[in-house]
XYZ file of C-alpha atoms in Angstrom:
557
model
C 24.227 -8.358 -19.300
C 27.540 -10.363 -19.136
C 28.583 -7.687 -16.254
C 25.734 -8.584 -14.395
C 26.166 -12.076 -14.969
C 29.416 -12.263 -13.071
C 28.207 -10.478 -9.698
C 24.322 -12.001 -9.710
C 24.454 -15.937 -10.159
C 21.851 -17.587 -12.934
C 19.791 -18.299 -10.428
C 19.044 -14.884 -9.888
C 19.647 -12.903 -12.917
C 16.226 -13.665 -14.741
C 16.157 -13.265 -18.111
C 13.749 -15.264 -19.499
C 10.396 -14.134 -20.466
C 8.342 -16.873 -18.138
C 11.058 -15.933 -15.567
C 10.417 -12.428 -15.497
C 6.717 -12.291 -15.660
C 6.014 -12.098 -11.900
C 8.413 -9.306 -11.880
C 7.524 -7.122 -14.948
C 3.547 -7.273 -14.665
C 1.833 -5.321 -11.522
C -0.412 -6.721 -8.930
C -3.472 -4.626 -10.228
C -2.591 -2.590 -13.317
C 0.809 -2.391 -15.603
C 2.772 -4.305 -17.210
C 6.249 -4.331 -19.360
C 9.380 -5.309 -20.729
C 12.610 -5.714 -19.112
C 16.050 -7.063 -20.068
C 16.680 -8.807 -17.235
C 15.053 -9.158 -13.524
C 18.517 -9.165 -10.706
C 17.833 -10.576 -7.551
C 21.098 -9.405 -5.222
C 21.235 -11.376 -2.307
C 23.465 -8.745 -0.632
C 23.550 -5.261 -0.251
C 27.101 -5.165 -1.319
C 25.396 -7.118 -4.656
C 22.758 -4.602 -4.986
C 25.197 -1.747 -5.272
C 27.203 -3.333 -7.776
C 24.104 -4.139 -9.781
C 23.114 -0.165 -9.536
C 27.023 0.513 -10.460
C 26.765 -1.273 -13.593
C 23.439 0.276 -14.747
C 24.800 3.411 -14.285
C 27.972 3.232 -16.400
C 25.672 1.258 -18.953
C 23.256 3.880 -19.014
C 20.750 1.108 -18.030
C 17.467 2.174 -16.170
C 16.648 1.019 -12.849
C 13.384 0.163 -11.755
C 13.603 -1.008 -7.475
C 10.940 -3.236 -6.708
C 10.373 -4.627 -3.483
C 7.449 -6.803 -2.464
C 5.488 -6.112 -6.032
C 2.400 -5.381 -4.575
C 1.849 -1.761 -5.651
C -1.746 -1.173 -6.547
C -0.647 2.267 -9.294
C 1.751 0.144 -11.511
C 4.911 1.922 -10.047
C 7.029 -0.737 -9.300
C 6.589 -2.720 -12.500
C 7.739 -1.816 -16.036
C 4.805 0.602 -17.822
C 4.994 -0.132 -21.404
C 7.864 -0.953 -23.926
C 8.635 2.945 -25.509
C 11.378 3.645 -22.755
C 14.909 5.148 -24.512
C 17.169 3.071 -22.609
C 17.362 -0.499 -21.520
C 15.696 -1.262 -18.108
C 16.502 -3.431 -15.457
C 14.160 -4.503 -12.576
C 16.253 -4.600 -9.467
C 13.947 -6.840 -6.931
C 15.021 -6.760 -3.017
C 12.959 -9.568 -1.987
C 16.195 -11.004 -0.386
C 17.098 -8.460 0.959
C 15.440 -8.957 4.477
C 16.969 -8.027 7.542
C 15.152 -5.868 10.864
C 17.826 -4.001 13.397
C 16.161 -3.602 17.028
C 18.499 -0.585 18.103
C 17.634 2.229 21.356
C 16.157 -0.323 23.615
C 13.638 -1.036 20.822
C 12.108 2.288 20.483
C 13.784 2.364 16.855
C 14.283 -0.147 13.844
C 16.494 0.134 10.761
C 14.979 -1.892 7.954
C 16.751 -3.471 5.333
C 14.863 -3.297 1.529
C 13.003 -6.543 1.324
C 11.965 -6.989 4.965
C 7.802 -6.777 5.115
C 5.841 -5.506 7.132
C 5.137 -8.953 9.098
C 8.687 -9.776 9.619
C 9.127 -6.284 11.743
C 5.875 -6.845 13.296
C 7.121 -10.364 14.377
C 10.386 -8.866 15.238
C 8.749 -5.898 17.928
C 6.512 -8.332 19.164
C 8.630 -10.097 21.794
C 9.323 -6.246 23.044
C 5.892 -5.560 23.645
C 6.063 -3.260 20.312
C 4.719 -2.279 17.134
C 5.941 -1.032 13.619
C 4.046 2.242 12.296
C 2.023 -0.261 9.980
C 0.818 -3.554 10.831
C -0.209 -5.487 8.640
C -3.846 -4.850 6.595
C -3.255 -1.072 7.309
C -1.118 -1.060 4.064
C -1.342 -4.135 1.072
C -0.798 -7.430 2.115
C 3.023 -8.593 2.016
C 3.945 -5.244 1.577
C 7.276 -4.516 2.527
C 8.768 -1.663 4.808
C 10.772 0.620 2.997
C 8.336 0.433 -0.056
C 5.859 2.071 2.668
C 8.471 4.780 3.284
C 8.925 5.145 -0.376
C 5.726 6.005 -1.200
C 3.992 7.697 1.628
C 1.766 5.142 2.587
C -0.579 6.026 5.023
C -2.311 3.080 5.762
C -5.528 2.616 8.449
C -3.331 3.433 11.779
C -5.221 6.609 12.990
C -2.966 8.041 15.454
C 0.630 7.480 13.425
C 0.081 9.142 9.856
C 1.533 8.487 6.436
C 5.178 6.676 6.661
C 7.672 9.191 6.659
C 11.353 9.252 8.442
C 13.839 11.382 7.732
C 16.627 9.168 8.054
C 17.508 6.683 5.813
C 20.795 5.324 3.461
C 20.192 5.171 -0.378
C 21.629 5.445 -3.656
C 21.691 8.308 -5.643
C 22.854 9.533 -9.213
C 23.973 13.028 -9.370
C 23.616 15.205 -12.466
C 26.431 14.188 -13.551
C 25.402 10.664 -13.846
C 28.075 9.637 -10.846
C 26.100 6.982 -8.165
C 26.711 8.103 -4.915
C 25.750 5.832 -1.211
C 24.286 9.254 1.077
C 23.927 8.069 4.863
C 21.278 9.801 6.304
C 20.607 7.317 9.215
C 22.238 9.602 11.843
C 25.031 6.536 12.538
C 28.686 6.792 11.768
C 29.122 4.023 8.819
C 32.388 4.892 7.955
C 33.277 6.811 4.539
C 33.320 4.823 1.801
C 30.230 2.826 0.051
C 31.811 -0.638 0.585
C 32.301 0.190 4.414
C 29.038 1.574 4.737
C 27.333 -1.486 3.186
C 29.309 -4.007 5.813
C 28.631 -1.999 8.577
C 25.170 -1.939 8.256
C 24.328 -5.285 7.279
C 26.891 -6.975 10.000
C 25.376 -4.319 12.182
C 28.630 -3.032 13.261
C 27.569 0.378 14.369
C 26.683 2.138 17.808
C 23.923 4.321 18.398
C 22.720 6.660 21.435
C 24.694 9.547 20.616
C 22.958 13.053 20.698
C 22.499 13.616 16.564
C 20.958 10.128 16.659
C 17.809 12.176 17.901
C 18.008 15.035 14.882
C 15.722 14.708 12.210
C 11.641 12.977 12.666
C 11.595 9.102 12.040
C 7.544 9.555 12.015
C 4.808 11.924 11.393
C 4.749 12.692 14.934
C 2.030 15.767 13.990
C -0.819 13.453 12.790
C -3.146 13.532 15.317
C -3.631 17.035 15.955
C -3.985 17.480 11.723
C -6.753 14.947 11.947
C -8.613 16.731 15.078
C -8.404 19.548 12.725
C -12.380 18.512 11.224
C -13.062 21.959 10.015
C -10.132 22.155 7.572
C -10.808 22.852 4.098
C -8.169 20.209 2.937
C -7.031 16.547 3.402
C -5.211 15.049 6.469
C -2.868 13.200 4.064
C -2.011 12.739 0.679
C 1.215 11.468 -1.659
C 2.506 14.617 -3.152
C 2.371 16.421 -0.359
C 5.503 18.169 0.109
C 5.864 18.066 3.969
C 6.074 14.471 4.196
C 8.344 14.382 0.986
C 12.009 14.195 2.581
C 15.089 11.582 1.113
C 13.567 8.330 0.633
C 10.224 9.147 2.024
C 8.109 9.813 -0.933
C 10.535 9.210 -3.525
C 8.675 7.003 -5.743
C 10.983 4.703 -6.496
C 13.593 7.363 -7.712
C 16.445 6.355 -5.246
C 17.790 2.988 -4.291
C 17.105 2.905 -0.646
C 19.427 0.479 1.094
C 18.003 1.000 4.870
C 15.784 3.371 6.917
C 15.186 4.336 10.326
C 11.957 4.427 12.131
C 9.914 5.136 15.018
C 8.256 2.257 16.808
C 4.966 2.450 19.238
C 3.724 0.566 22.314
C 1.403 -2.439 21.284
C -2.027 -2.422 23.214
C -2.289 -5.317 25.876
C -5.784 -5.424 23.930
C -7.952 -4.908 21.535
C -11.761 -3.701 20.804
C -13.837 -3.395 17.886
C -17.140 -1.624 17.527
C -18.792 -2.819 14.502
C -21.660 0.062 12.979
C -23.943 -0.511 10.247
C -26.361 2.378 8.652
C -28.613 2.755 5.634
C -27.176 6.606 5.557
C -23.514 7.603 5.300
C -24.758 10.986 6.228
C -24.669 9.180 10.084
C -21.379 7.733 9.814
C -19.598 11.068 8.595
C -21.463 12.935 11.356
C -20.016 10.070 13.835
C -16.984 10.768 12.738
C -16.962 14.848 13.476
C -18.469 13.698 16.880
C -15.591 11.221 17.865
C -12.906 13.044 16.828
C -14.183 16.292 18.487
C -14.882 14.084 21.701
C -12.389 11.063 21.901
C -10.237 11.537 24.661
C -7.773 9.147 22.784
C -8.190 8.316 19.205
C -8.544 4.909 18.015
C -6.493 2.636 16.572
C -8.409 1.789 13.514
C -12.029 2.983 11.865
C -12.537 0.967 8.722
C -15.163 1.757 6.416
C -16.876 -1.181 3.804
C -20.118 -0.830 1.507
C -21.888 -4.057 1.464
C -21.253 -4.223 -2.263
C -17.577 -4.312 -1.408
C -18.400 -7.032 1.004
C -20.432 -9.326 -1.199
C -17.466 -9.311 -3.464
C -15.277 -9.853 -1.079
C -16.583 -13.146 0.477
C -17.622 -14.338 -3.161
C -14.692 -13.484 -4.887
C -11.533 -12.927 -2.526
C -12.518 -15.350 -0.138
C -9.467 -17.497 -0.996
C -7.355 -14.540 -0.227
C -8.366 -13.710 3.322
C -8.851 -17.627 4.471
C -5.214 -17.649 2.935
C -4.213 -15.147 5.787
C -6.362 -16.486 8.473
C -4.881 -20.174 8.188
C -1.406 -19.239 6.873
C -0.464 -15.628 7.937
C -0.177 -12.721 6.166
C 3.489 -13.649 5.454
C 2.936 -16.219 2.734
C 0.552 -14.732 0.783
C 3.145 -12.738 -1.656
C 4.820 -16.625 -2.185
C 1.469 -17.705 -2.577
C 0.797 -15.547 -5.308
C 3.807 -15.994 -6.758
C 3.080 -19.511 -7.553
C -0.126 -18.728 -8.577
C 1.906 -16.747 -11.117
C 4.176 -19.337 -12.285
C 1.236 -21.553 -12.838
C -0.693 -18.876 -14.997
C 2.654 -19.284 -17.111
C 2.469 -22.753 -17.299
C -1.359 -22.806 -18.344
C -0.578 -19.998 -20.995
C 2.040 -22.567 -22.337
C -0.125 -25.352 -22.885
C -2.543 -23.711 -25.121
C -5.335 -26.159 -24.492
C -6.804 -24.113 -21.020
C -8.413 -20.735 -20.831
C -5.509 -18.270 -19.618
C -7.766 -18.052 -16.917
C -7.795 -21.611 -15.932
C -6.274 -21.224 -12.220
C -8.869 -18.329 -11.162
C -11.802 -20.241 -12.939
C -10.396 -23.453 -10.405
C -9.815 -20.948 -7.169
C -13.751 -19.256 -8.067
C -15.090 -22.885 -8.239
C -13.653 -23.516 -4.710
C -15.270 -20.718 -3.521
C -18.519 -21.128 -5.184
C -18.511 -24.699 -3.272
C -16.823 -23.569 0.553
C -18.767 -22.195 3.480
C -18.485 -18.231 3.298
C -16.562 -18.521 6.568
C -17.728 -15.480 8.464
C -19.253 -15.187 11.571
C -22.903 -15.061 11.469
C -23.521 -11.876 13.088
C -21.540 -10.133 10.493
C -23.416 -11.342 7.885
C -26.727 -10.532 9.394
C -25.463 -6.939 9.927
C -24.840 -6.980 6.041
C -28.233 -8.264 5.720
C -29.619 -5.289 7.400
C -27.094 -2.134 6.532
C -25.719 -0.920 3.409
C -22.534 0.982 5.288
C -20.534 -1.038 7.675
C -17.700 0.694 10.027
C -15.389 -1.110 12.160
C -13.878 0.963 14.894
C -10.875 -1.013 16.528
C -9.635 0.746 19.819
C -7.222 0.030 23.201
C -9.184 -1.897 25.190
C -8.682 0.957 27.910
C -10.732 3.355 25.772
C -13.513 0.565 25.010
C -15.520 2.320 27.508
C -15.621 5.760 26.504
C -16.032 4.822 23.044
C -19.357 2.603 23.954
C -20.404 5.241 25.920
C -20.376 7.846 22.737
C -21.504 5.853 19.804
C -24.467 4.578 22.296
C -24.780 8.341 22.436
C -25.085 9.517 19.380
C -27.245 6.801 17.601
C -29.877 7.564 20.565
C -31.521 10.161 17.982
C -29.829 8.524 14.476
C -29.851 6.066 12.311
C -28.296 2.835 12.844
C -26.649 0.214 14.988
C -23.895 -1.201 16.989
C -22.539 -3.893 18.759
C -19.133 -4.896 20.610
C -17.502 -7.804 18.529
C -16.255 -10.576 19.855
C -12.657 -12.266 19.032
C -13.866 -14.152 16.031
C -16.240 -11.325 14.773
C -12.969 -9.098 14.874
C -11.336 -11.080 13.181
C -13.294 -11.771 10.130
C -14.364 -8.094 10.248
C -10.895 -6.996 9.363
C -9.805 -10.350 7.358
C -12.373 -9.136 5.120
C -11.825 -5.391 5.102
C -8.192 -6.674 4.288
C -9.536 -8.782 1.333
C -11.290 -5.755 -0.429
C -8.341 -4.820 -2.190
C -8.215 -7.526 -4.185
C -12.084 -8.882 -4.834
C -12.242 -6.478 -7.972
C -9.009 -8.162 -9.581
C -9.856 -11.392 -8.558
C -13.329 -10.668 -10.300
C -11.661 -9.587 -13.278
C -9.764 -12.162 -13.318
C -12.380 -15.090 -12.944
C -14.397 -13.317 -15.763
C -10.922 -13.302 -17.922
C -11.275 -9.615 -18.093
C -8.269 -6.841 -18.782
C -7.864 -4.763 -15.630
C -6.146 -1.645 -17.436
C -9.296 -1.495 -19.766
C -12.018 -2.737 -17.500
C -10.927 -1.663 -13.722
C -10.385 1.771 -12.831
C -9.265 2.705 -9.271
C -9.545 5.628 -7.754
C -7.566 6.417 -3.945
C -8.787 10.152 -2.546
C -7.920 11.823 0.205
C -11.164 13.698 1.133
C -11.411 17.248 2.664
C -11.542 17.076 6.783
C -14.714 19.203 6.766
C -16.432 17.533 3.277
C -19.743 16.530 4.052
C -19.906 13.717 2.283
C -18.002 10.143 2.046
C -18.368 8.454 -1.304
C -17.665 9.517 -5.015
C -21.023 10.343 -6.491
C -21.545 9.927 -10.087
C -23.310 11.567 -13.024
C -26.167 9.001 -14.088
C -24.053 8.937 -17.520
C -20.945 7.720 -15.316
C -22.977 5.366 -13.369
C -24.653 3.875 -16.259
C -20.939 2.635 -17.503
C -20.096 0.974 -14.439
C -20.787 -2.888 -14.186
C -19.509 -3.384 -10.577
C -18.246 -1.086 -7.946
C -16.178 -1.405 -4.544
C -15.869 1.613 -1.973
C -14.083 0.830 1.356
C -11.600 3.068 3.444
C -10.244 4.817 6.185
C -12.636 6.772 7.486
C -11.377 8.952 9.957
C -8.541 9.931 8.047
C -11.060 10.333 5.004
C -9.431 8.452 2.196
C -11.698 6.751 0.047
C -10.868 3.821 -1.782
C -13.165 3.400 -4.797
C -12.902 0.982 -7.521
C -15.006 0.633 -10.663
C -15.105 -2.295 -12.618
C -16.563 -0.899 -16.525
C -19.299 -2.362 -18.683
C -18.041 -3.457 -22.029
C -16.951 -0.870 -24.828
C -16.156 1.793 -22.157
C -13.678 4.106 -22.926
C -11.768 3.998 -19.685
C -9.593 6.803 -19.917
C -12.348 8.595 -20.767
C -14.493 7.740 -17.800
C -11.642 8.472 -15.727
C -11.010 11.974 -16.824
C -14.218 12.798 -15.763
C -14.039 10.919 -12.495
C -11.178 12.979 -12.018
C -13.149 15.745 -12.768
C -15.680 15.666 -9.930
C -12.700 14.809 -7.673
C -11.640 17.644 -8.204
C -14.765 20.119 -8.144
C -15.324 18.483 -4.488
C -11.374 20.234 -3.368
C -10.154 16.268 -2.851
C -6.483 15.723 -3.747
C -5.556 12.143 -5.338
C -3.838 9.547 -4.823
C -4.299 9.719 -1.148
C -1.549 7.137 -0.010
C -0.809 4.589 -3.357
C 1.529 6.554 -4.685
C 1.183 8.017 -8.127
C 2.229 5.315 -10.002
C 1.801 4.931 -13.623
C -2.010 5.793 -12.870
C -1.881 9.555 -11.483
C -0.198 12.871 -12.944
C 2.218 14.028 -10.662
C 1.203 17.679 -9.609
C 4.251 20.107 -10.302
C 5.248 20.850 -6.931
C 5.646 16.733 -7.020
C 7.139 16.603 -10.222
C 10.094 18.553 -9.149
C 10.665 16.572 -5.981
C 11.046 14.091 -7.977
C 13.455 15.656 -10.686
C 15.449 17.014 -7.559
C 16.213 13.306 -6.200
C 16.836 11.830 -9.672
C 17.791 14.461 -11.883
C 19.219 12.453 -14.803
C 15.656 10.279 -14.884
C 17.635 7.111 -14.453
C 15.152 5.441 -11.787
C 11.968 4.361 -12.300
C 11.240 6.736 -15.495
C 7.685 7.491 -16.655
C 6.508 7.964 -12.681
C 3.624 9.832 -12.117
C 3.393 10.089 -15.832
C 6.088 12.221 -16.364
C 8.990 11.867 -19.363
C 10.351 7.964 -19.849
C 13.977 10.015 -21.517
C 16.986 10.416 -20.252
C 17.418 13.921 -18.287
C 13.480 14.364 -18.377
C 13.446 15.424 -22.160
């Protein structure tokens, strides 16, 4: 600690327990212990930090943004054999517009809104805008687990080209540049390069190695396959940092960027039968001549508890951007602390106040929305160019000629709320546990599936034992690239594990692989192909420890 103590300043070297709490408990599930939470304000501060856990055999847990849904970028537990240190990049922001602004580097801690803010003035886009992975969620956390997000036509994140940290079997830490730029030799020179942006790029190797799942599209066509488009664990899109899972210290990665649309569509669907909308699906993906950008799936269940009990998170984005909800939350934290402290207020006290504002504020919707909810139990919002709007029309109108349902063309505002609250699904289960001052790792279970491209059917469908133990459920998604986002919140007295084994279990018999784009966490068992990606990248089990639910001991004992 006293090493640490002379490179981070106090400010930034958190070591008590109210200090730490943002950083050691997970935006869904998990929660631990940590000596200390650093905070390096520099790259050349963040390898030091890693430099000194390594000769004190201290673990290393990278966390970026903190809003992991699996647990895997938080502390899981206090029965690790070493010391751990949570090494948070937050400050670490920083976005490099190089080749004429068909390619960014990305620094750790830059989000996903700061590089969309940064391509915008160049008529650009990153391969995930915001609401197509969590809110806040930052860049190279994307790359480092896979995430696919709702972007149709782009794929999981993936580059091959990145610079990180590494500890070799021999326990030596190591800076590898894999960016395809000349950085100079040592780790010090690398570091100052990159962050002053003293480098040049252009030359012919620049161009070796994919910066983006380039082969996306034509997998996705694919609707006859007998497997998933996408799905963490999947070894071709496990390269370097891509996939890693938190077991290297990535300092910077390279990526692809896209041509923004001048404008947007969205055709909004509703149906009593999912049977339609998986049909739809085949049809426009057979037919398209371009895909879209977006097709977002919501049961109304997940949208009743999403404008009753998340409502405070999407009006959050609408008035203040997507940008401040992570410091928004982190405050929230800090005052959950305080509350706890006094001892004279539920623990809950904050959510009970935030669920009382929305019990007592206009749902803030617009109306045709809500009558669709009225009428349909399946809701799909298909956002496209506004070049293909036409063709798309012309389809859907189409096909629900002989089916059952209906569609309309939304206007600005009705886009908007449609995907403010498809954005706010993610959280209405936590913010329901929360209100109702319930545990989420006993009460909610999660699951994230990546569903076969020919399965004929959408949502997880229970045993009548199963159902019986579930008290509320949420299903949303991306539905063309089939990966189903379920969650579960348990009656009382459930034996959670237990219910999710046999989830799992159904999974399973239906050929679905899991978790689809989250990550593996502290939630999922790495499969052994994954396993020994994993072992390969960190072979002394230094980083992040206990991933995927393998061994928490040194050298994977």
């Amino acid at each position: 600690m006293l090493r640490l103590q002379q490179i981070i300043p106090a400010s930034h070297l958190l070591v008590r327990e109210d200090d730490k709490a943002w950083y050691t408990k997970g935006f869904r599930v998990g929660r631990g212990k940590a000596l200390a939470v650093a905070l390096p304000q520099t790259l050349l501060q963040l390898w030091q930090v890693l430099k000194i856990c390594v000769e004190t055999d201290t673990i290393i847990l990278m966390q970026a943004s903190n809003t992991g849904v699996t647990g895997g970028s938080t502390p899981d537990g206090d029965d690790y054999d070493r010391e751990l240190v949570v090494v948070s990049t937050r400050l670490l922001k920083g976005v490099h517009i190089i080749d004429e602004a068909r390619q960014v580097i990305a620094l750790p801690g830059s989000t996903l809104t700061e590089l969309e803010n940064a391509l915008r003035p160049h008529h650009k886009e990153p391969h995930s805008v915001i609401g197509s992975s969590c809110i806040g969620a930052s860049v190279v956390g994307g790359v480092c687990n896979n995430s696919g997000g709702s972007l149709i036509r782009r794929g999981p994140a993936f580059t091959e080209k990145s610079l990180f940290a590494q500890i070799t079997a021999n326990g030596e830490l190591q800076l590898v540049n894999h960016l395809g730029i000349d950085l100079g030799d040592t780790p010090e020179e690398m570091i100052r390069r990159i962050e002053q942006q003293d480098y040049t790029t252009g030359h012919q190797q620049d161009w070796q190695g994919k910066i983006w799942a380039d082969d996306y599209a034509d997998i996705l066509r694919d609707v006859d396959a007998d497997s998933p488009a996408r799905y963490n664990g999947n070894t071709s899109y496990l390269h370097d940092s891509a996939g890693c899972a938190g077991k290297l210290a990535v300092f910077a990665v390279r990526l692809a960027t896209f041509d923004a649309c001048e404008s947007t569509d969205t055709i909004y669907i509703g149906t009593h039968d999912e049977s339609e909308l998986v049909a739809l699906r085949r049809f426009l993906l057979e037919k398209l001549s371009s895909l879209p950008l977006q097709a977002e799936y919501i049961h109304r269940n997940a949208f009743d508890l999403t404008i009753r009990y998340a409502k405070h998170m999407y009006r959050a984005i609408d008035r203040f951007g997507p940008e401040a909800l992570p410091t928004l939350l982190a405050r929230k934290a800090r005052w959950d602390v305080r509350v706890k402290n006094l001892r004279i207020l539920p623990h809950n006290a904050v959510d009970r106040m935030l669920q009382m504002v929305n019990r007592l504020t206009p749902k803030a919707v617009a109306p045709r929305l809500l009558q669709w909810r009225n009428r349909f139990e399946h809701h799909l919002m298909i956002k496209c160019d506004a070049r293909d709007t036409a063709e798309l029309e012309s389809l859907v109108s189409t096909f629900f000629t002989q089916r059952q349902g209906d569609w309309f063309r939304c206007d600005s505002r009705e886009q908007k709320d449609a995907f403010l609250i498809r954005f706010g699904v993610g959280g209405c289960t936590i913010c329901y546990c929360d209100y109702f001052a319930m545990d989420t790792n006993q009460r909610l279970v999660a699951f994230d599936v990546a569903l076969r491209r020919n399965d004929a059917d959408w949502r997880i469908k229970l045993p009548a034992h199963l159902a019986d133990q579930v008290l509320e459920e949420s299903c949303c998604g991306h539905f063309f690239c089939f990966v189903n986002h379920q969650d579960y919140i348990l009656r009382p007295g459930v034996d959670a594990k237990k219910f999710k084994d046999e989830v799992i279990a159904c999974i399973e018999a239906r050929g679905a692989r899991y978790p689809a784009e989250h990550n593996v966490g502290h939630l999922y068992h790495a499969t052994g192909e994954h396993e020994q990606h994993l072992r390969q990248l960190d072979p002394t089990n230094s980083y992040n420890p206990g991933i995927g639910k393998t061994s928490k001991r040194k050298f994977w004992q």
